[in-house]
Coordinates of C-alpha atoms in Angstrom, one line a residue:
M8 CA 185.5 -70.7 145.7
A9 CA 186.6 -71.6 149.5
S10 CA 185.0 -74.6 150.6
E11 CA 184.9 -73.9 153.9
G12 CA 182.6 -71.7 155.5
I13 CA 183.4 -68.7 157.7
G14 CA 183.6 -70.7 161.4
A15 CA 186.2 -73.1 160.1
L16 CA 188.3 -70.8 158.4
L17 CA 188.6 -68.6 161.6
R18 CA 189.2 -71.5 163.6
G19 CA 191.5 -72.9 161.8
I20 CA 193.9 -69.9 161.4
R21 CA 193.8 -69.6 165.1
E22 CA 194.8 -72.6 166.0
A23 CA 197.2 -72.9 163.8
A24 CA 198.6 -69.7 165.3
G25 CA 198.6 -71.2 169.0
L26 CA 196.3 -68.8 170.1
T27 CA 193.2 -69.1 172.3
R28 CA 189.8 -67.5 171.5
E29 CA 190.8 -65.1 174.1
E30 CA 194.2 -64.2 173.0
Q31 CA 192.7 -64.0 169.4
A32 CA 189.8 -61.2 170.4
A33 CA 192.9 -59.1 172.8
L34 CA 194.0 -59.1 168.9
L35 CA 190.9 -57.8 167.2
Q36 CA 190.4 -55.6 170.0
A37 CA 194.1 -53.9 169.7
A38 CA 193.1 -53.8 165.7
Q39 CA 190.5 -51.8 166.5
G40 CA 192.3 -48.9 168.9
G41 CA 191.7 -50.7 172.0
K42 CA 187.7 -50.5 171.5
W43 CA 186.3 -53.5 173.5
F44 CA 185.9 -56.9 171.4
D45 CA 184.1 -59.7 173.4
P46 CA 185.2 -63.2 172.7
E47 CA 181.7 -64.4 172.7
N48 CA 181.8 -63.1 169.3
L49 CA 184.3 -64.8 168.3
K50 CA 182.9 -68.3 169.6
R51 CA 179.8 -67.4 167.8
W52 CA 181.3 -66.8 164.7
E53 CA 183.7 -69.7 164.8
T54 CA 180.6 -72.2 166.3
E55 CA 178.4 -70.3 163.0
K56 CA 175.5 -69.3 165.8
L57 CA 176.3 -65.9 164.1
L58 CA 178.2 -64.9 161.3
P59 CA 180.5 -62.1 160.9
T60 CA 178.2 -58.6 159.7
P61 CA 179.8 -56.3 157.0
M62 CA 181.5 -54.0 159.8
W63 CA 183.6 -56.7 160.9
H64 CA 185.0 -58.0 157.3
A65 CA 187.7 -55.5 156.8
L66 CA 188.6 -56.5 160.4
L67 CA 189.0 -60.1 160.0
A68 CA 190.5 -60.1 156.9
E69 CA 193.4 -57.3 158.7
C70 CA 193.6 -59.5 161.8
Y71 CA 193.8 -62.9 160.2
G72 CA 195.7 -62.0 157.3
R73 CA 193.6 -63.0 154.1
P74 CA 192.3 -60.6 151.8
A75 CA 188.3 -59.4 152.4
E76 CA 187.5 -61.4 149.6
E77 CA 188.0 -64.7 151.0
I78 CA 186.3 -63.4 154.3
V79 CA 183.2 -62.5 152.3
R80 CA 183.3 -66.1 150.4
A81 CA 183.7 -68.1 153.9
I82 CA 180.9 -66.6 155.0
V83 CA 178.8 -67.2 151.8
V84 CA 179.7 -70.6 152.4
S85 CA 178.5 -70.8 155.8
R86 CA 175.4 -68.5 155.0
R87 CA 174.5 -71.2 152.3
R88 CA 175.1 -74.0 154.9
R89 CA 172.8 -72.7 156.7
R90 CA 170.1 -72.2 154.3
L91 CA 170.4 -75.9 153.4
H92 CA 169.8 -77.3 156.9
R93 CA 167.2 -75.0 157.1
L94 CA 165.2 -76.5 153.6
I95 CA 166.2 -79.8 154.6
G96 CA 164.4 -79.6 158.0
E97 CA 161.8 -78.0 156.1
E98 CA 161.8 -80.9 153.5
A99 CA 161.3 -83.3 156.3
R100 CA 158.2 -81.8 158.4
E101 CA 155.9 -81.1 154.7
E102 CA 157.0 -84.4 153.3
G103 CA 157.1 -86.2 155.9
S104 CA 160.0 -88.5 154.6
A105 CA 163.5 -89.0 155.6
V106 CA 165.8 -86.8 152.6
D107 CA 168.6 -88.0 151.5
R108 CA 171.2 -85.4 153.0
R109 CA 173.8 -85.8 150.9
K110 CA 172.3 -86.0 147.9
F111 CA 170.1 -83.2 148.3
L112 CA 172.9 -80.9 149.3
G113 CA 175.0 -82.0 146.2
V114 CA 171.7 -81.2 144.2
A115 CA 171.3 -77.8 146.2
A116 CA 174.8 -76.9 145.9
A117 CA 174.8 -77.1 142.0
A118 CA 171.0 -75.5 141.8
T119 CA 172.3 -72.2 144.0
G120 CA 175.1 -72.1 142.1
M121 CA 177.9 -73.1 144.7
A122 CA 180.0 -74.7 142.2
G123 CA 180.3 -71.4 140.1
L124 CA 179.1 -67.7 139.2
P125 CA 179.6 -66.8 142.9
D126 CA 179.2 -62.7 142.4
I127 CA 175.5 -63.8 140.9
A128 CA 174.9 -65.7 144.3
E129 CA 176.3 -63.1 146.6
A130 CA 173.8 -60.7 144.8
R131 CA 171.3 -62.6 145.4
H132 CA 172.0 -63.5 149.3
G133 CA 172.3 -59.7 149.8
I134 CA 168.6 -59.2 148.3
N135 CA 167.4 -62.0 150.4
A136 CA 168.7 -59.9 153.6
G137 CA 167.7 -56.8 152.9
L138 CA 163.9 -57.9 151.7
S139 CA 163.8 -60.3 155.2
T140 CA 163.9 -59.5 159.2
S141 CA 165.3 -62.4 161.1
D142 CA 165.7 -63.2 164.6
G143 CA 169.3 -64.1 163.8
G144 CA 170.0 -60.6 162.3
G145 CA 168.0 -59.2 165.2
L146 CA 170.5 -60.8 168.0
A147 CA 173.1 -60.1 165.7
Y148 CA 173.0 -55.9 165.8
L149 CA 171.9 -56.5 169.5
D150 CA 175.3 -57.8 170.0
G151 CA 177.0 -54.8 168.2
A152 CA 175.0 -52.5 170.3
F153 CA 175.9 -54.5 173.4
E154 CA 179.6 -53.5 172.3
R155 CA 178.9 -50.1 171.2
H156 CA 177.2 -48.7 174.4
R157 CA 179.1 -51.1 176.9
G158 CA 182.6 -49.0 176.3
G159 CA 181.2 -46.3 178.9
Y160 CA 179.6 -42.2 178.7
R161 CA 182.1 -41.4 176.1
G162 CA 181.6 -37.7 177.2
R163 CA 177.9 -38.2 176.8
P164 CA 175.7 -37.2 180.1
P165 CA 173.8 -40.1 181.8
S166 CA 170.3 -38.9 180.1
E167 CA 171.7 -38.9 176.6
A168 CA 173.2 -42.3 176.7
L169 CA 170.2 -43.6 178.2
G170 CA 168.1 -42.1 175.3
Q171 CA 170.3 -43.5 172.7
M172 CA 169.7 -46.9 173.7
K173 CA 166.0 -46.9 173.9
A174 CA 165.8 -48.1 170.1
D175 CA 167.9 -51.0 171.3
L176 CA 165.6 -51.5 174.2
D177 CA 162.3 -51.7 171.9
L178 CA 164.2 -54.4 169.7
L179 CA 165.1 -56.5 172.8
R180 CA 162.0 -56.3 173.4
E181 CA 160.5 -57.3 170.5
L182 CA 163.3 -60.7 170.1
L183 CA 162.0 -61.8 173.6
G184 CA 158.6 -62.1 173.0
R185 CA 159.6 -64.6 170.1
P186 CA 160.2 -68.1 170.0
H187 CA 163.5 -69.3 169.7
P188 CA 165.9 -72.3 169.5
A189 CA 167.3 -72.8 172.5
A190 CA 170.7 -72.1 171.5
V191 CA 169.8 -68.9 170.3
R192 CA 167.2 -68.3 173.4
K193 CA 170.6 -68.7 175.6
D194 CA 172.4 -66.2 173.2
L195 CA 169.7 -64.0 173.6
A196 CA 169.4 -64.2 177.4
R197 CA 173.1 -63.0 177.8
T198 CA 172.7 -60.5 175.7
A199 CA 169.7 -58.8 177.4
A200 CA 171.7 -59.0 180.6
G201 CA 174.6 -57.0 179.3
I202 CA 172.2 -54.2 177.8
T203 CA 169.8 -54.1 180.8
G204 CA 172.7 -54.1 183.2
L205 CA 174.2 -51.4 181.2
V206 CA 170.2 -49.7 181.9
A207 CA 170.7 -50.4 184.9
I208 CA 174.5 -48.4 185.8
I209 CA 173.1 -45.5 184.3
Q210 CA 169.7 -45.1 186.2
H211 CA 172.1 -45.7 189.3
D212 CA 174.1 -42.7 187.9
R213 CA 171.2 -40.7 188.1
D214 CA 170.2 -41.7 190.9
D215 CA 166.7 -43.2 189.8
Q216 CA 167.5 -45.7 192.5
R217 CA 163.9 -47.7 192.1
D218 CA 164.6 -47.9 188.5
A219 CA 168.2 -49.1 188.9
V220 CA 166.7 -51.8 191.2
G221 CA 164.4 -53.2 189.0
W222 CA 166.9 -53.2 185.9
F223 CA 169.6 -54.7 188.3
A224 CA 167.4 -57.7 189.2
T225 CA 165.9 -57.9 185.1
A226 CA 169.8 -58.4 184.2
E227 CA 170.4 -60.7 187.0
Q228 CA 167.8 -63.1 185.3
A229 CA 168.6 -62.8 182.3
A230 CA 172.3 -63.8 183.1
R231 CA 171.0 -66.6 184.9
E232 CA 169.1 -68.1 181.9
S233 CA 172.1 -67.2 180.1
G234 CA 174.4 -69.7 182.6
D235 CA 176.9 -66.9 182.5
R236 CA 177.3 -66.5 186.1
H237 CA 180.1 -63.7 186.1
M238 CA 178.0 -60.7 185.0
P239 CA 178.8 -58.7 187.6
A240 CA 176.1 -58.8 189.6
C241 CA 177.6 -57.0 192.5
R242 CA 176.9 -54.4 190.8
H243 CA 173.6 -54.3 192.2
A244 CA 175.0 -53.8 195.5
M245 CA 176.2 -50.3 194.1
V246 CA 173.1 -48.8 195.0
P247 CA 172.8 -48.9 198.3
L248 CA 176.5 -48.5 198.5
N249 CA 176.4 -44.8 197.3
Y250 CA 173.2 -43.9 198.5
G251 CA 172.8 -44.5 202.0
A252 CA 172.5 -48.4 202.8
P253 CA 176.1 -49.9 203.3
H254 CA 175.0 -52.7 205.3
A255 CA 172.6 -53.7 202.9
A256 CA 175.8 -52.8 199.9
A257 CA 178.0 -55.2 201.8
T258 CA 175.8 -58.4 202.2
M259 CA 175.4 -58.0 198.6
A260 CA 178.6 -57.7 197.9
I261 CA 180.0 -60.5 199.7
R262 CA 177.0 -62.5 197.9
A263 CA 178.4 -61.8 194.7
R264 CA 182.2 -62.3 195.7
A265 CA 180.9 -65.8 196.3
E266 CA 178.9 -66.4 193.3
A267 CA 181.9 -65.0 191.1
G268 CA 183.8 -68.2 192.3
R269 CA 187.4 -68.5 192.3
S270 CA 188.3 -68.0 189.0
P271 CA 189.9 -64.6 187.6
S272 CA 187.1 -62.3 186.8
A273 CA 186.2 -58.3 186.6
A274 CA 183.3 -59.5 188.7
G275 CA 184.9 -61.0 191.0
A276 CA 187.6 -58.4 191.1
L277 CA 184.8 -55.8 191.5
A278 CA 183.0 -57.8 194.2
A279 CA 185.7 -57.4 196.2
A280 CA 186.6 -53.5 195.8
V281 CA 182.6 -53.0 196.2
T282 CA 183.0 -55.0 199.5
A283 CA 185.7 -53.0 200.7
R284 CA 183.8 -50.0 200.3
S285 CA 180.8 -51.3 202.0
L286 CA 182.9 -52.5 205.3
A287 CA 184.8 -48.9 205.4
S288 CA 181.4 -47.0 204.8
V289 CA 179.9 -49.2 208.6
G290 CA 183.2 -48.6 210.0
D291 CA 184.7 -52.2 209.7
R292 CA 188.3 -51.0 209.1
E293 CA 189.9 -54.7 209.0
G294 CA 187.3 -56.2 207.2
A295 CA 187.8 -53.3 204.2
L296 CA 191.7 -53.7 204.5
R297 CA 191.3 -57.3 203.9
A298 CA 188.4 -56.6 201.3
V299 CA 190.8 -54.0 199.5
A300 CA 193.7 -56.8 199.7
D301 CA 191.6 -59.2 197.8
A302 CA 190.5 -56.4 195.6
R303 CA 194.5 -56.0 194.5
A304 CA 194.8 -59.6 194.4
A305 CA 192.3 -60.4 191.7
A306 CA 193.2 -57.5 190.0
A307 CA 196.8 -58.6 189.3
R308 CA 195.0 -61.9 188.3
L309 CA 193.2 -60.3 185.2
D310 CA 193.6 -60.6 181.4
S311 CA 193.1 -58.3 179.1
V312 CA 189.5 -59.5 178.5
Q313 CA 188.3 -58.9 182.2
G314 CA 190.8 -56.2 182.8
A315 CA 189.0 -54.2 179.2
D316 CA 187.9 -50.8 179.7
T317 CA 184.5 -51.0 179.5
W318 CA 181.5 -50.9 182.4
F319 CA 181.7 -54.6 182.6
G320 CA 185.4 -55.1 182.8
Y321 CA 187.8 -54.4 185.7
A322 CA 190.0 -51.7 184.6
P323 CA 193.1 -50.5 186.4
Q324 CA 191.9 -47.1 186.3
K325 CA 188.4 -48.4 187.9
H326 CA 190.7 -50.6 190.8
H327 CA 192.3 -47.0 191.6
V328 CA 188.9 -44.8 191.6
H329 CA 186.9 -47.8 194.2
L330 CA 190.7 -48.3 196.3
S331 CA 190.4 -44.2 196.9
Q332 CA 186.6 -44.3 197.6
A333 CA 187.9 -47.0 200.3
F334 CA 190.6 -45.5 201.6
T335 CA 188.6 -42.0 201.7
L336 CA 185.6 -43.9 203.9
M337 CA 188.3 -45.4 205.9
G338 CA 190.2 -42.0 206.5
R339 CA 193.4 -43.3 205.6
T340 CA 194.1 -40.4 203.2
R341 CA 197.7 -40.9 202.5
E342 CA 196.9 -44.0 200.8
A343 CA 193.7 -42.3 199.5
Y344 CA 196.0 -39.8 197.7
V345 CA 198.2 -42.6 195.9
E346 CA 195.1 -44.0 194.7
Q347 CA 193.6 -40.4 193.3
E348 CA 196.9 -40.0 191.5
S349 CA 196.7 -43.4 189.9
A350 CA 193.3 -43.3 188.8
L351 CA 193.8 -39.8 187.3
A352 CA 197.1 -41.1 185.5
L353 CA 194.7 -43.6 183.7
T354 CA 191.8 -41.7 183.5
K355 CA 190.9 -40.6 179.8
S356 CA 189.7 -37.7 178.7
P357 CA 186.9 -36.5 179.2
S358 CA 185.6 -39.1 181.4
V359 CA 183.9 -36.4 182.9
M360 CA 182.1 -38.0 186.0
T361 CA 185.3 -40.0 186.7
R362 CA 187.3 -36.7 187.5
A363 CA 184.2 -35.2 189.0
L364 CA 184.5 -38.1 191.3
I365 CA 188.3 -38.2 192.1
A366 CA 188.1 -34.8 192.7
V367 CA 185.3 -35.1 195.8
D368 CA 187.4 -38.0 197.2
R369 CA 190.3 -35.4 197.2
A370 CA 188.1 -33.2 198.8
V371 CA 186.6 -35.4 201.5
C372 CA 190.4 -36.3 202.5
V373 CA 191.4 -32.5 203.0
R374 CA 188.7 -32.0 205.2
A375 CA 190.0 -35.4 207.2
D376 CA 193.4 -33.6 207.1
G377 CA 191.8 -30.5 209.1
D378 CA 191.2 -27.9 206.0
P379 CA 187.7 -27.6 205.3
A380 CA 188.1 -24.1 203.7
T381 CA 190.6 -25.6 201.2
A382 CA 188.3 -29.0 200.8
A383 CA 185.2 -26.5 200.2
D384 CA 187.5 -24.6 197.5
L385 CA 188.6 -28.3 196.3
A386 CA 184.7 -29.6 195.4
V387 CA 183.0 -26.1 194.6
S388 CA 185.8 -26.0 192.0
A389 CA 184.8 -29.3 191.0
W390 CA 180.9 -29.0 191.1
L391 CA 181.2 -25.6 188.7
Q392 CA 183.3 -27.5 186.0
L393 CA 180.5 -29.9 185.6
P394 CA 178.5 -29.2 182.8
A395 CA 175.0 -29.0 184.0
A396 CA 173.8 -32.6 182.5
Y397 CA 175.9 -34.5 184.7
R398 CA 175.0 -32.2 188.3
D399 CA 172.6 -34.9 189.5
G400 CA 172.7 -38.3 190.7
L401 CA 176.0 -40.0 192.0
V402 CA 177.6 -36.7 191.6
R403 CA 175.2 -34.5 193.9
S404 CA 174.9 -37.2 196.2
R405 CA 178.7 -37.4 196.7
V406 CA 178.8 -33.6 197.2
E407 CA 175.7 -32.9 199.5
S408 CA 177.3 -35.5 201.8
L409 CA 180.4 -32.9 201.9
C410 CA 178.6 -30.0 202.6
R411 CA 176.9 -31.7 205.4
S412 CA 180.5 -32.3 207.2
L413 CA 182.3 -29.0 206.6
P414 CA 181.6 -26.5 209.6
G415 CA 180.5 -22.8 209.0
R416 CA 181.3 -20.6 206.3
P417 CA 183.1 -23.9 204.0
G418 CA 179.5 -25.3 204.3
S419 CA 177.6 -22.7 203.3
T420 CA 180.4 -21.5 200.3
L421 CA 179.9 -25.5 199.2
R422 CA 175.9 -24.9 199.7
D423 CA 175.7 -21.8 198.0
A424 CA 177.4 -23.4 194.8
L425 CA 175.1 -26.3 194.7
T426 CA 172.1 -24.2 194.5
S427 CA 173.6 -21.8 191.8
R428 CA 172.3 -22.3 188.5

């Protein structure tokens, strides 16, 4: 039976290989086909604040070069140790006397079969886990849920994605209503910030502006409680930016850039891009171009974790989409076309909303270049290709804005498409 727990095992292998947590997390991410893996999960496992659930065992065995059985045994050791520490605390409280820790651990280890019959001990633990629901299990589940949701829509309409999060939101509310140790509370706050931030993004995309603002405020409050300033608070600025209040968006984005600090982060890069779009919207082209340069410099410094293709990462594709919008708003169509081509080259199918937004940017540029008829045709084609579930919210807002700028027959053509079913 392995004497070391899972935290020591994972940390020892990583350090022996000379890897940082971020680098090890990148290997785990690559091993699961590029699906996002949060380095914070690895930190929790190495410090044993949480233990890997069965869904991770095979991946850990593959990436750490150990048999799956060894991974499971190490987790069992950690689990026993945590239970024994809890028993020590309960013993001290109930008896009111000092417990000889070393003696207690030795006796308890023998009593629970730590020195033999591991299969029986593992079976008992599995039964215990199945009979009880613990805060730790709930938090571990929510961590996994956050990872599943943060990868984007993956072809789902916004309303469907929101519906699939309902049960997770109910569990989050339940867990937040329970007392927790400070360390667990901090982890829970960080997970809450992530999940509520995702809800805010979806509500933004659905054009439920008031609810989006409320969820963004909740996410920021949770992020502050968790001590994580890199949660992209600048996403809050996306609501006024995309729905007619660019001055307010610029103020919020500039504040978010300051809060993100000097270290390379997705939050800082996104804040610079949002600042560029906001300043372009209010006609400050010089300021917008400076912010574009800042966004490019920030994006170039991101590691694989901060640059991951998730809602909270700042992937190259997302970078080009934002710059496309910034240059489009400035009327710098040549640069906008370049950004649109770069974004499309990096856009994975289906990415329905992203493709539609790029198409609308292209139509706006064509209109600026003096061809309203072709602009209308491009926008109509993009609109008619959209499934009905996507014809609301952000995409509709962009198409309606273009429609208002088109004269005569081109405007009527696009307006007819918008009102058709």
